[in-house]
Amino acid sequence: MQKRVLLKISGEQLAGQYEHGIDPQFGGWLAQEVKAFAENGSQIIIMVGGGNFVRGAQIAGKGIKRVTADHMGMLGTVMNAIALTDIFEKHDVPTRCLSNIFAQQVSENFSHRLAEKHLAAGRVVIVAGGVGRPYFTTDTAAVNLALELDCQAVYKATKVDGVYNKDPAQYSDAVRLDHVSFKEAVDNDHIRVMDKAAMALAMEHKLKIVVFDALQEDNIRRVARGEHVGTEVS
Ligand code: UDP
């Protein structure tokens, strides 16, 4: 079976060296990594976050309804996705952006068939708009999409290189774990690398999650070669 994985990139990562917005330098670097991955014959789908623009839960209130705030968050993911699509294509990585929130002027609407068609044509598919509904996050959307497109795993890019037994920022003796069970990842409040709702969905369907540092040189290529990176939650 052809290797097919879903890569979840947060808005914070897309901001790269900046506090907000998109860092084209990071996008270009990511394009090169993804290119190497695709040249290996693997298919890659990217779910982008939007936290570099808006996180609904943080701006809701004082007049902005939660639903509106979440719509703004989803629109932020659209900005990320169309920018990243341009950057990928500039680096000769054939890419299409599909959106789960209606934005026909800037993106094709997501449909299962269309995503399959682009993947079969050797294109990277970048998905915007999460699941297209408020009160969700792009982590949950990533797991949902990986299930829909029959991915072998979800690779969640984080700033740290996996899951630790305690907070590595606070404890110098924190140890990185190679493997964590779904139950532990859901039950342990110290493990906050991914939304609990996303973890619970992955657990229900036994979909492997790998938490890793995508910024570490060669890590994405190592994933393509089937090597162990970061922490596997399964
Ligand atoms: N969002 C939403 N529904 C979805 C996905 C995202 O309403 O299916 C909104 C939500 O407000 C969220 C924001 O979009 O806070 C940005 O997504 P997320 O926080 O997951 O981005 P990340 O933290 O990964 O950058």
GROMACS .gro file of C-alpha atoms and ligand atoms in nm:
model
  259
    1MET     CA    1   0.000   0.000   0.000
    2GLN     CA    2   0.124   0.350  -0.084
    3LYS     CA    3   0.234   0.541   0.222
    4ARG     CA    4  -0.010   0.819   0.302
    5VAL     CA    5   0.025   1.045   0.602
    6LEU     CA    6  -0.137   1.354   0.739
    7LEU     CA    7   0.086   1.632   0.868
    8LYS     CA    8  -0.068   1.880   1.111
    9ILE     CA    9   0.110   2.217   1.116
   10SER     CA   10  -0.003   2.478   1.366
   11GLY     CA   11  -0.039   2.846   1.291
   12GLU     CA   12   0.235   2.919   1.542
   13GLN     CA   13   0.477   2.713   1.335
   14LEU     CA   14   0.375   2.886   1.014
   15ALA     CA   15   0.456   3.219   1.179
   16GLY     CA   16   0.817   3.094   1.208
   17GLN     CA   17   1.043   3.380   1.314
   18TYR     CA   18   0.748   3.620   1.352
   19GLU     CA   19   0.488   3.662   1.628
   20HIS     CA   20   0.195   3.666   1.385
   21GLY     CA   21   0.126   3.605   1.019
   22ILE     CA   22   0.322   3.377   0.790
   23ASP     CA   23   0.695   3.333   0.756
   24PRO     CA   24   0.766   3.255   0.388
   25GLN     CA   25   1.112   3.132   0.482
   26PHE     CA   26   0.961   2.861   0.701
   27GLY     CA   27   0.713   2.779   0.422
   28GLY     CA   28   0.998   2.738   0.175
   29TRP     CA   29   1.190   2.515   0.411
   30LEU     CA   30   0.879   2.303   0.467
   31ALA     CA   31   0.827   2.278   0.089
   32GLN     CA   32   1.176   2.127   0.047
   33GLU     CA   33   1.115   1.873   0.323
   34VAL     CA   34   0.776   1.778   0.179
   35LYS     CA   35   0.926   1.750  -0.169
   36ALA     CA   36   1.176   1.494  -0.045
   37PHE     CA   37   0.891   1.308   0.122
   38ALA     CA   38   0.684   1.301  -0.199
   39GLU     CA   39   0.982   1.193  -0.412
   40ASN     CA   40   0.987   0.880  -0.196
   41GLY     CA   41   0.649   0.790  -0.352
   42SER     CA   42   0.456   0.886  -0.039
   43GLN     CA   43   0.141   1.095  -0.034
   44ILE     CA   44   0.103   1.383   0.205
   45ILE     CA   45  -0.197   1.580   0.321
   46ILE     CA   46  -0.146   1.890   0.534
   47MET     CA   47  -0.399   2.029   0.780
   48VAL     CA   48  -0.303   2.383   0.872
   49GLY     CA   49  -0.397   2.557   1.198
   50GLY     CA   50  -0.482   2.923   1.230
   51GLY     CA   51  -0.353   3.022   1.575
   52ASN     CA   52  -0.109   3.272   1.418
   53PHE     CA   53  -0.416   3.480   1.330
   54VAL     CA   54  -0.707   3.388   1.559
   55ARG     CA   55  -0.795   3.125   1.817
   56GLY     CA   56  -1.170   3.138   1.862
   57ALA     CA   57  -1.179   3.058   2.233
   58GLN     CA   58  -0.932   3.340   2.305
   59ILE     CA   59  -1.112   3.625   2.129
   60ALA     CA   60  -1.474   3.527   2.199
   61GLY     CA   61  -1.656   3.761   2.439
   62LYS     CA   62  -1.685   4.138   2.477
   63GLY     CA   63  -1.923   4.147   2.182
   64ILE     CA   64  -1.775   3.882   1.955
   65LYS     CA   65  -1.984   3.565   1.965
   66ARG     CA   66  -1.799   3.236   2.000
   67VAL     CA   67  -1.939   3.117   1.670
   68THR     CA   68  -1.810   3.432   1.496
   69ALA     CA   69  -1.474   3.398   1.668
   70ASP     CA   70  -1.448   3.040   1.542
   71HIS     CA   71  -1.544   3.151   1.192
   72MET     CA   72  -1.260   3.404   1.213
   73GLY     CA   73  -1.026   3.125   1.324
   74MET     CA   74  -1.128   2.915   1.025
   75LEU     CA   75  -1.074   3.208   0.791
   76GLY     CA   76  -0.725   3.238   0.939
   77THR     CA   77  -0.655   2.879   0.836
   78VAL     CA   78  -0.766   2.970   0.482
   79MET     CA   79  -0.508   3.250   0.472
   80ASN     CA   80  -0.240   3.006   0.587
   81ALA     CA   81  -0.343   2.739   0.339
   82ILE     CA   82  -0.350   2.961   0.030
   83ALA     CA   83  -0.019   3.120   0.123
   84LEU     CA   84   0.145   2.781   0.181
   85THR     CA   85   0.003   2.651  -0.149
   86ASP     CA   86   0.168   2.938  -0.337
   87ILE     CA   87   0.497   2.887  -0.156
   88PHE     CA   88   0.494   2.511  -0.227
   89GLU     CA   89   0.423   2.566  -0.596
   90LYS     CA   90   0.702   2.823  -0.615
   91HIS     CA   91   0.931   2.548  -0.488
   92ASP     CA   92   0.804   2.308  -0.758
   93VAL     CA   93   0.586   2.105  -0.525
   94PRO     CA   94   0.252   2.052  -0.706
   95THR     CA   95  -0.010   2.146  -0.447
   96ARG     CA   96  -0.382   2.215  -0.422
   97CYS     CA   97  -0.569   2.390  -0.144
   98LEU     CA   98  -0.911   2.252  -0.050
   99SER     CA   99  -1.129   2.434   0.199
  100ASN     CA  100  -1.391   2.300   0.436
  101ILE     CA  101  -1.530   2.650   0.482
  102PHE     CA  102  -1.690   2.798   0.168
  103ALA     CA  103  -1.432   3.024   0.004
  104GLN     CA  104  -1.480   2.953  -0.366
  105GLN     CA  105  -1.303   3.265  -0.479
  106VAL     CA  106  -0.978   3.160  -0.318
  107SER     CA  107  -0.991   2.782  -0.294
  108GLU     CA  108  -1.163   2.471  -0.424
  109ASN     CA  109  -1.424   2.330  -0.188
  110PHE     CA  110  -1.313   2.017  -0.009
  111SER     CA  111  -1.470   1.694  -0.124
  112HIS     CA  112  -1.349   1.342  -0.068
  113ARG     CA  113  -1.334   1.265  -0.441
  114LEU     CA  114  -1.146   1.581  -0.528
  115ALA     CA  115  -0.888   1.519  -0.255
  116GLU     CA  116  -0.837   1.164  -0.386
  117LYS     CA  117  -0.804   1.296  -0.742
  118HIS     CA  118  -0.533   1.546  -0.647
  119LEU     CA  119  -0.343   1.287  -0.443
  120ALA     CA  120  -0.358   1.036  -0.731
  121ALA     CA  121  -0.213   1.307  -0.958
  122GLY     CA  122   0.086   1.334  -0.724
  123ARG     CA  123  -0.015   1.663  -0.564
  124VAL     CA  124   0.016   1.764  -0.203
  125VAL     CA  125  -0.327   1.851  -0.062
  126ILE     CA  126  -0.346   2.135   0.191
  127VAL     CA  127  -0.676   2.152   0.375
  128ALA     CA  128  -0.817   2.476   0.518
  129GLY     CA  129  -1.110   2.546   0.747
  130GLY     CA  130  -1.070   2.256   0.989
  131VAL     CA  131  -1.394   2.057   0.976
  132GLY     CA  132  -1.580   2.372   0.877
  133ARG     CA  133  -1.783   2.400   1.199
  134PRO     CA  134  -1.733   2.607   1.514
  135TYR     CA  135  -1.632   2.455   1.850
  136PHE     CA  136  -1.371   2.234   1.683
  137THR     CA  137  -0.997   2.270   1.646
  138THR     CA  138  -0.768   2.182   1.360
  139ASP     CA  139  -0.621   1.898   1.573
  140THR     CA  140  -0.958   1.723   1.575
  141ALA     CA  141  -1.002   1.812   1.209
  142ALA     CA  142  -0.663   1.653   1.134
  143VAL     CA  143  -0.762   1.322   1.292
  144ASN     CA  144  -1.100   1.333   1.121
  145LEU     CA  145  -0.940   1.399   0.782
  146ALA     CA  146  -0.678   1.129   0.828
  147LEU     CA  147  -0.958   0.880   0.892
  148GLU     CA  148  -1.155   1.002   0.591
  149LEU     CA  149  -0.854   0.974   0.360
  150ASP     CA  150  -0.729   0.646   0.503
  151CYS     CA  151  -0.393   0.781   0.625
  152GLN     CA  152  -0.162   0.546   0.813
  153ALA     CA  153  -0.082   0.808   1.075
  154VAL     CA  154  -0.119   1.169   1.185
  155TYR     CA  155   0.213   1.350   1.233
  156LYS     CA  156   0.160   1.639   1.468
  157ALA     CA  157   0.440   1.892   1.443
  158THR     CA  158   0.531   2.053   1.775
  159LYS     CA  159   0.809   2.270   1.913
  160VAL     CA  160   0.936   1.987   2.129
  161ASP     CA  161   1.056   1.658   1.989
  162GLY     CA  162   0.785   1.443   2.146
  163VAL     CA  163   0.601   1.371   2.469
  164TYR     CA  164   0.790   1.396   2.800
  165ASN     CA  165   0.709   1.239   3.137
  166LYS     CA  166   0.704   1.595   3.280
  167ASP     CA  167   0.733   1.946   3.141
  168PRO     CA  168   1.084   1.972   2.989
  169ALA     CA  169   1.069   2.353   3.020
  170GLN     CA  170   1.038   2.318   3.400
  171TYR     CA  171   1.229   2.000   3.479
  172SER     CA  172   1.580   1.936   3.351
  173ASP     CA  173   1.545   1.564   3.427
  174ALA     CA  174   1.234   1.525   3.208
  175VAL     CA  175   1.261   1.220   2.983
  176ARG     CA  176   1.123   1.192   2.631
  177LEU     CA  177   0.902   0.889   2.583
  178ASP     CA  178   0.926   0.680   2.264
  179HIS     CA  179   0.576   0.547   2.305
  180VAL     CA  180   0.262   0.646   2.497
  181SER     CA  181  -0.067   0.458   2.500
  182PHE     CA  182  -0.385   0.632   2.387
  183LYS     CA  183  -0.532   0.586   2.734
  184GLU     CA  184  -0.235   0.759   2.895
  185ALA     CA  185  -0.247   1.043   2.641
  186VAL     CA  186  -0.618   1.099   2.706
  187ASP     CA  187  -0.614   1.051   3.086
  188ASN     CA  188  -0.288   1.224   3.180
  189ASP     CA  189  -0.349   1.598   3.216
  190HIS     CA  190   0.025   1.669   3.183
  191ILE     CA  191   0.018   1.541   2.825
  192ARG     CA  192  -0.116   1.837   2.631
  193VAL     CA  193   0.044   1.791   2.293
  194MET     CA  194  -0.288   1.747   2.119
  195ASP     CA  195  -0.652   1.818   2.198
  196LYS     CA  196  -0.812   1.551   2.411
  197ALA     CA  197  -1.106   1.533   2.166
  198ALA     CA  198  -0.861   1.463   1.882
  199MET     CA  199  -0.684   1.197   2.088
  200ALA     CA  200  -1.012   1.033   2.183
  201LEU     CA  201  -1.118   1.015   1.817
  202ALA     CA  202  -0.782   0.862   1.719
  203MET     CA  203  -0.811   0.612   2.006
  204GLU     CA  204  -1.159   0.505   1.900
  205HIS     CA  205  -1.036   0.428   1.550
  206LYS     CA  206  -0.684   0.311   1.644
  207LEU     CA  207  -0.521   0.575   1.427
  208LYS     CA  208  -0.156   0.625   1.517
  209ILE     CA  209  -0.046   0.975   1.621
  210VAL     CA  210   0.318   1.076   1.612
  211VAL     CA  211   0.424   1.388   1.798
  212PHE     CA  212   0.750   1.520   1.659
  213ASP     CA  213   0.961   1.826   1.591
  214ALA     CA  214   0.905   1.897   1.221
  215LEU     CA  215   1.163   2.174   1.233
  216GLN     CA  216   1.445   1.939   1.313
  217GLU     CA  217   1.645   1.898   0.992
  218ASP     CA  218   1.559   1.575   0.812
  219ASN     CA  219   1.281   1.470   1.052
  220ILE     CA  220   1.012   1.475   0.780
  221ARG     CA  221   1.244   1.279   0.547
  222ARG     CA  222   1.303   1.028   0.825
  223VAL     CA  223   0.927   0.982   0.851
  224ALA     CA  224   0.923   0.908   0.476
  225ARG     CA  225   1.191   0.642   0.526
  226GLY     CA  226   0.975   0.482   0.794
  227GLU     CA  227   1.218   0.567   1.076
  228HIS     CA  228   1.103   0.633   1.430
  229VAL     CA  229   1.078   1.001   1.520
  230GLY     CA  230   0.936   1.174   1.828
  231THR     CA  231   0.675   0.996   2.036
  232GLU     CA  232   0.426   0.748   1.900
  233VAL     CA  233   0.080   0.748   2.057
  234SER     CA  234  -0.093   0.423   1.968
  235UDP     N1  235  -1.169   2.634   1.415
  235UDP     C1  236  -1.303   2.597   1.414
  235UDP     N2  237  -1.339   2.476   1.361
  235UDP     C2  238  -1.249   2.389   1.310
  235UDP     C3  239  -1.111   2.426   1.314
  235UDP     C4  240  -1.074   2.548   1.366
  235UDP     O1  241  -1.388   2.672   1.460
  235UDP     O2  242  -1.287   2.281   1.262
  235UDP     C5  243  -1.130   2.768   1.464
  235UDP     C6  244  -1.113   2.773   1.616
  235UDP     O3  245  -1.155   2.901   1.660
  235UDP     C7  246  -0.962   2.760   1.631
  235UDP     C8  247  -0.911   2.838   1.512
  235UDP     O4  248  -1.004   2.806   1.408
  235UDP     O5  249  -0.915   2.814   1.752
  235UDP     C9  250  -0.772   2.807   1.467
  235UDP     O6  251  -0.748   2.669   1.471
  235UDP     P1  252  -0.651   2.603   1.581
  235UDP     O7  253  -0.668   2.671   1.713
  235UDP     O8  254  -0.673   2.457   1.578
  235UDP     O9  255  -0.509   2.640   1.518
  235UDP     P2  256  -0.360   2.603   1.569
  235UDP    O10  257  -0.358   2.614   1.719
  235UDP    O11  258  -0.332   2.465   1.524
  235UDP    O12  259  -0.274   2.703   1.500
   0.00000   0.00000   0.00000
